[in-house]
Short mmCIF file of C-alpha atoms in Angstrom, two decimals:
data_model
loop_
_atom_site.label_atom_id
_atom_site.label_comp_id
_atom_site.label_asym_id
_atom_site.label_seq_id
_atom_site.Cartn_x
_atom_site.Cartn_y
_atom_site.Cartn_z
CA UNK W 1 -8.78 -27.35 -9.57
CA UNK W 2 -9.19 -24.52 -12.12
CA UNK W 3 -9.59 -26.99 -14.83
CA UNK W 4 -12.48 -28.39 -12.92
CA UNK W 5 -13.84 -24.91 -12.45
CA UNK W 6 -13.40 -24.44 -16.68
CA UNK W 7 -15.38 -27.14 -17.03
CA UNK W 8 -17.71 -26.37 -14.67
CA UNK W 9 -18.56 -22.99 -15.86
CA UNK W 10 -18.48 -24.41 -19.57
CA UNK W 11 -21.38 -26.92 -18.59
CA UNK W 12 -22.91 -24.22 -16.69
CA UNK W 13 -23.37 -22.27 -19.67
CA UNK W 14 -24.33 -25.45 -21.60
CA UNK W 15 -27.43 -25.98 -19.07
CA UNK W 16 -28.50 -21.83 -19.13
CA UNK W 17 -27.98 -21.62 -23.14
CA UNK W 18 -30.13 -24.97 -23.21
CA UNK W 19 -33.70 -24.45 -25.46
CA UNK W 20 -36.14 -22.90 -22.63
CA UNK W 21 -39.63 -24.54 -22.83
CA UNK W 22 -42.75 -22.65 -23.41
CA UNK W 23 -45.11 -22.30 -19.58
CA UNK W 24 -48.24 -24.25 -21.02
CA UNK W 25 -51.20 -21.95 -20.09
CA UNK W 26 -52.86 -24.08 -17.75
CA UNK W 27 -50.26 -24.94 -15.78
CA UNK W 28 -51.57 -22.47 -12.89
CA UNK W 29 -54.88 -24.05 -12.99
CA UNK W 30 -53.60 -27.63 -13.11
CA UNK W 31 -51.38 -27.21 -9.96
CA UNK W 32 -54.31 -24.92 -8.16
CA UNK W 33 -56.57 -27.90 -8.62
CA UNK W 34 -54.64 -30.62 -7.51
CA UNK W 35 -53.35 -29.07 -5.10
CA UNK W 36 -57.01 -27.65 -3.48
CA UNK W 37 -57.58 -31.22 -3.98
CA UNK W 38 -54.54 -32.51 -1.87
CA UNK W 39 -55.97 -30.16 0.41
CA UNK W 40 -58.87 -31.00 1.08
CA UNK W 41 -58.18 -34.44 1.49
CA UNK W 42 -55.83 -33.77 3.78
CA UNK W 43 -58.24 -31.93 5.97
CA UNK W 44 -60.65 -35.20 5.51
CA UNK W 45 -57.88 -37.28 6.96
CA UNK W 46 -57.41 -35.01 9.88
CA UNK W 47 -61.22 -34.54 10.94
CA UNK W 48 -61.27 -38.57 10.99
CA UNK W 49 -58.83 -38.80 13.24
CA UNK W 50 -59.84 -36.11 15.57
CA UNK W 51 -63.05 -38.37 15.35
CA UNK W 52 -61.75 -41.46 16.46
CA UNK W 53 -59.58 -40.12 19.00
CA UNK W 54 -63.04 -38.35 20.28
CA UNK W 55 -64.66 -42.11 20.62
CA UNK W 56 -61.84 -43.30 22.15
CA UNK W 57 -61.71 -41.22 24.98
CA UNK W 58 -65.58 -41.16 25.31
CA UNK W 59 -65.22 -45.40 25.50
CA UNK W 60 -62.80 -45.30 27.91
CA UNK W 61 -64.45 -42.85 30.24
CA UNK W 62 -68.09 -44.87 30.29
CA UNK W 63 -65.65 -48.46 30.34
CA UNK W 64 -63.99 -46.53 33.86
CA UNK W 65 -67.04 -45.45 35.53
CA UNK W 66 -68.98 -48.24 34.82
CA UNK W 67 -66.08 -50.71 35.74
CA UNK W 68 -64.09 -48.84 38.50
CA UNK W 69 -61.27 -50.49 37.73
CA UNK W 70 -58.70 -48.00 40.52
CA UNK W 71 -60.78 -49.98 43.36
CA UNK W 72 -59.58 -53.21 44.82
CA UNK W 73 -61.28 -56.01 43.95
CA UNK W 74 -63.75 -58.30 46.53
CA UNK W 75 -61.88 -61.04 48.14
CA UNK W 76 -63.20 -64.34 46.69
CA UNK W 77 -63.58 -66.35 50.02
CA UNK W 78 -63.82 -65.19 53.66
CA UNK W 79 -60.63 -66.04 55.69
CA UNK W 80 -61.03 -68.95 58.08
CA UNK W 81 -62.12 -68.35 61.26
CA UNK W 82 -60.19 -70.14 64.48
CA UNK W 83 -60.65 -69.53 68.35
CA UNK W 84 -64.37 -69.01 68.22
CA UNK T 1 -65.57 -17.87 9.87
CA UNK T 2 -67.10 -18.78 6.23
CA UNK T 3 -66.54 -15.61 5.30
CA UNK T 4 -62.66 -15.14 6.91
CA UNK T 5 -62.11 -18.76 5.03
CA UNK T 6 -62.90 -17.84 1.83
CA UNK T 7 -60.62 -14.33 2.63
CA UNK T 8 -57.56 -16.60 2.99
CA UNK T 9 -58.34 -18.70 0.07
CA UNK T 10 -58.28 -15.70 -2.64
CA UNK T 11 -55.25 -14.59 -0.36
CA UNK T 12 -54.05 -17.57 -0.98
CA UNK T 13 -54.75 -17.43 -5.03
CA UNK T 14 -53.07 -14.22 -5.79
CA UNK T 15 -49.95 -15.06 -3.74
CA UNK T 16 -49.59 -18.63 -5.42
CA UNK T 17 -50.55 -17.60 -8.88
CA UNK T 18 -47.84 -14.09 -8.48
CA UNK T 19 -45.42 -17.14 -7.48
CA UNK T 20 -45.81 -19.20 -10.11
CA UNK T 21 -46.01 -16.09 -12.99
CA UNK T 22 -42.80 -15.41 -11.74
CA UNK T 23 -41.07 -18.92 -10.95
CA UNK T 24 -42.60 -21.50 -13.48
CA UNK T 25 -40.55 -20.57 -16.62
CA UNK T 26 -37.39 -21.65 -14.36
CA UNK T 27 -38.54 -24.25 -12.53
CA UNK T 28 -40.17 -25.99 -15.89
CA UNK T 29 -36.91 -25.74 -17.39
CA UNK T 30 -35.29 -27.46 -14.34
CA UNK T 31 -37.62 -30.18 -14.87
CA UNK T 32 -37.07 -29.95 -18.33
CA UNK T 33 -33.48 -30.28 -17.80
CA UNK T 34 -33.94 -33.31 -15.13
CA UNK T 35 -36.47 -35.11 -17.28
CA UNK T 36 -34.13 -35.15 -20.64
CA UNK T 37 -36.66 -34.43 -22.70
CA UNK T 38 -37.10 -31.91 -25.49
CA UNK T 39 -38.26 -28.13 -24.62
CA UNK T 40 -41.53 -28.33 -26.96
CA UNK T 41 -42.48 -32.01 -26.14
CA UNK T 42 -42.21 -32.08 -22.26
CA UNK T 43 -45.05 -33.88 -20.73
CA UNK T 44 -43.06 -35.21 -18.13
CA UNK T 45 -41.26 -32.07 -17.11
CA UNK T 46 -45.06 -30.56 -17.11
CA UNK T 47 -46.45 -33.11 -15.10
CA UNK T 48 -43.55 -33.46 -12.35
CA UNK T 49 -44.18 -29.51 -12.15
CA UNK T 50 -47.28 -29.68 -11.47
CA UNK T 51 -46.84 -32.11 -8.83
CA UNK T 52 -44.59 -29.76 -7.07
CA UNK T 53 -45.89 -26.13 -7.33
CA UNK T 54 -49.64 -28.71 -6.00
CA UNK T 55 -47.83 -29.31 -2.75
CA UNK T 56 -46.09 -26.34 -2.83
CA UNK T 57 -50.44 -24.95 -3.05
CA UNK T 58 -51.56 -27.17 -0.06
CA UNK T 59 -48.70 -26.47 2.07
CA UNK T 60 -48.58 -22.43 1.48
CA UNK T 61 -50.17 -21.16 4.61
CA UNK T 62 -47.44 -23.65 6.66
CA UNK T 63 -44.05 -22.04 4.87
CA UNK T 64 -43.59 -19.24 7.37
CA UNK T 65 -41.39 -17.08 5.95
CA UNK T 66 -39.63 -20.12 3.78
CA UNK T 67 -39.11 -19.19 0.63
CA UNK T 68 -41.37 -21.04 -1.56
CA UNK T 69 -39.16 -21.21 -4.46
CA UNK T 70 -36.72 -23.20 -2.98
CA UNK T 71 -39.65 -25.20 -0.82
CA UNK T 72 -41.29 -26.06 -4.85
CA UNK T 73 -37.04 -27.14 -6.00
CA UNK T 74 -36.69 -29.15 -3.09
CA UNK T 75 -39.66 -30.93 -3.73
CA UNK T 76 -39.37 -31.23 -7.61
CA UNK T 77 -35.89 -32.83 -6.57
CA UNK T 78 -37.20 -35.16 -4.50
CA UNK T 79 -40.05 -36.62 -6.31
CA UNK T 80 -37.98 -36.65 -9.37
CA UNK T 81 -35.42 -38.91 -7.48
CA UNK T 82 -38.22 -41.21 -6.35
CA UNK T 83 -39.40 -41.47 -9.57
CA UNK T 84 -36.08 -41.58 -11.38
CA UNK T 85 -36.59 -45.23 -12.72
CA UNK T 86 -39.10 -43.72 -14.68
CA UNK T 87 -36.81 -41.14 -16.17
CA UNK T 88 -33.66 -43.18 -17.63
CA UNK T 89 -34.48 -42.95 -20.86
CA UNK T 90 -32.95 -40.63 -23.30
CA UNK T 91 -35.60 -38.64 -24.64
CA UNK T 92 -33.53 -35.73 -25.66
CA UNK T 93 -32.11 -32.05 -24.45
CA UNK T 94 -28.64 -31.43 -23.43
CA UNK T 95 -28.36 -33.98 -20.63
CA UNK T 96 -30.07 -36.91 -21.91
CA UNK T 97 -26.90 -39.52 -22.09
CA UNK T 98 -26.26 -39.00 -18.14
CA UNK T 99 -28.27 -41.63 -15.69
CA UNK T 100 -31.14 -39.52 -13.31
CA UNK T 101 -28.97 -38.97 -10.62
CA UNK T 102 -26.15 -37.62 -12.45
CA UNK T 103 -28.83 -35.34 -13.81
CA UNK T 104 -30.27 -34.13 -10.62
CA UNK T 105 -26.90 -33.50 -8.78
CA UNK T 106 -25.81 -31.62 -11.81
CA UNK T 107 -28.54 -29.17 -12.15
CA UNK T 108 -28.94 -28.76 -8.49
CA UNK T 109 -25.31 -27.94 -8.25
CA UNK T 110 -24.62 -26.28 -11.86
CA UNK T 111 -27.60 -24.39 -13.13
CA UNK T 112 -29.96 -23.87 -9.54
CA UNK T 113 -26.14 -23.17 -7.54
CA UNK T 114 -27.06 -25.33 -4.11
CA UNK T 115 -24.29 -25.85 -2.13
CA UNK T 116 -23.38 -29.34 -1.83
CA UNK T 117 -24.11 -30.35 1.36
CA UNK T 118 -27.92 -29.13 0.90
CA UNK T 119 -27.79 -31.30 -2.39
CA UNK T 120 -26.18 -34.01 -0.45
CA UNK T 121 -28.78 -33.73 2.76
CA UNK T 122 -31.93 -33.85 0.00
CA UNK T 123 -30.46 -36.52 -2.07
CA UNK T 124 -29.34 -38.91 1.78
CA UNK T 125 -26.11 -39.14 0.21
CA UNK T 126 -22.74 -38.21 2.05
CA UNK T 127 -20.86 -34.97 0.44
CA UNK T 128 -17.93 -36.58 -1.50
CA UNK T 129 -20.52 -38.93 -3.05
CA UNK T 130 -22.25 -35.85 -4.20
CA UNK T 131 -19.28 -34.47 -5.29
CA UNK T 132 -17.90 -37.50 -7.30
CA UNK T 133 -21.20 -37.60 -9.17
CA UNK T 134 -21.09 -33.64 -9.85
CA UNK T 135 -17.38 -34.62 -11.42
CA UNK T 136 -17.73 -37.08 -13.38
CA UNK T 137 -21.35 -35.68 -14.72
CA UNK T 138 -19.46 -32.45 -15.73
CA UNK T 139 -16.62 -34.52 -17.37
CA UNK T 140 -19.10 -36.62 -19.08
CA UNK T 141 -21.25 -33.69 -20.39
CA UNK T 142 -17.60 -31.87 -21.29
CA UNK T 143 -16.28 -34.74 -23.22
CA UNK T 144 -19.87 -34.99 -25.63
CA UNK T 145 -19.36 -31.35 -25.67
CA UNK T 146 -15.97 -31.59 -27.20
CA UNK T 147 -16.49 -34.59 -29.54
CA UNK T 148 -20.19 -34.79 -30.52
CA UNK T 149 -20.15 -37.95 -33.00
CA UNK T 150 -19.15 -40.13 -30.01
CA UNK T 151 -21.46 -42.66 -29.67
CA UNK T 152 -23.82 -42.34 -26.89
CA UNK T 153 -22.53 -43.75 -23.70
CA UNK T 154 -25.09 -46.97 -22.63
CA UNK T 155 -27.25 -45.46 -19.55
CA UNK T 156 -27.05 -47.55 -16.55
CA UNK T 157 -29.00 -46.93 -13.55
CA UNK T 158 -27.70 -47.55 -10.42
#
């Protein structure tokens, strides 16, 4: 177990004495664009469904009132008449 | 409404831009690390990055209180491991003869100090998977260490 902990401290120190790269200057702006970008289309993608979800309801409230569909239908034939 | 819009956006700016002042020299050598490549010829490491700290941007008004460090790791970490095919070959730095997932675990666990079973929730793999990899990464990296004109160990990707 400590040996395992030896090692992992020496490879520890491996990683954090590792060369450090240089933060390119534009890195901010890069990751501020794309990301406004990933925004925005995210807000896109959300409007069209609130839009679709409008029309369906609106459909299915003109397809009820015109249709009725909670009242029983006509019967088809009258039933036949005996003992007149 | 405009005008309380464009409030939260420069709100928005200065928080994300003190963030990343203060967390991209880590988190670009993370990616640095995980990419294998060398720290003044990193495109990869940039671009990965980038892709992170960009949801990290769209996502900062939904954190609540999360710290956004660990929200930008978590998903550097997991795009890197969706990506990893892209990422087996040795392109240099110190841990550029272990396969991506070897990698990942071991800078998650070594240099960024997750405990396992976070690494093992992010990566979907069961704890003493995670912690087989961690072992035999460390022995790997310890053994180069230790005898440096070994030849380099054939990379396979599992």
């Amino acid at each position: 177990m400590s040996l395992q902990r030896h090692k992992n401290d020496e490879v520890r120190l491996v990683l954090e004495q590792a060369a450090r790269p240089v933060v390119p200057s534009d890195l901010l702006v890069r990751a501020t664009e794309r990301g406004a970008r990933q925004m925005r289309r995210r807000r896109a993608l959300r409007r069209v469904w609130w839009v679709i979800g409008t029309l369906v309801v609106i459909a299915f409230l003109v397809w009820a009132s015109i249709v009725h569909p909670w009242q029983a239908p006509p019967a088809d034939f009258t039933p036949p008449v005996e003992g007149f | 409404m405009r005008e309380r819009d464009a409030a939260q956006q420069r709100r928005r700016a200065r928080e994300f831009e003190a963030f990343v002042a203060g967390a991209a020299g880590r988190l670009l050598h993370v990616s640095t690390l995980l990419t294998a490549e060398p720290a003044d010829a990193n495109p990869r490491a940039q671009s990965l990055l980038v892709a992170a700290l960009a949801g990290a941007y769209a996502r900062w008004e939904f954190l609540r209180g999360e710290d956004p460090y660990d929200r930008t790791r978590q998903e550097l970490a997991g795009r890197f491991a969706r990506t990893s095919w892209h990422h087996r070959r040795h392109r240099g730095g110190p841990l550029g003869s272990l396969t991506p997932q070897e990698r990942l675990v071991l800078v998650l666990r070594l240099y960024e100090g997750v405990p396992e079973e976070q690494t093992a929730a992010l990566l979907g793999l069961p704890v003493q998977r995670v912690r087989a990899i961690c072992a035999r990464a460390v022995s790997h990296v310890h053994a180069r260490r230790h005898a440096p004109k070994a030849p380099a160990r054939e990379v396979v990707t599992s």
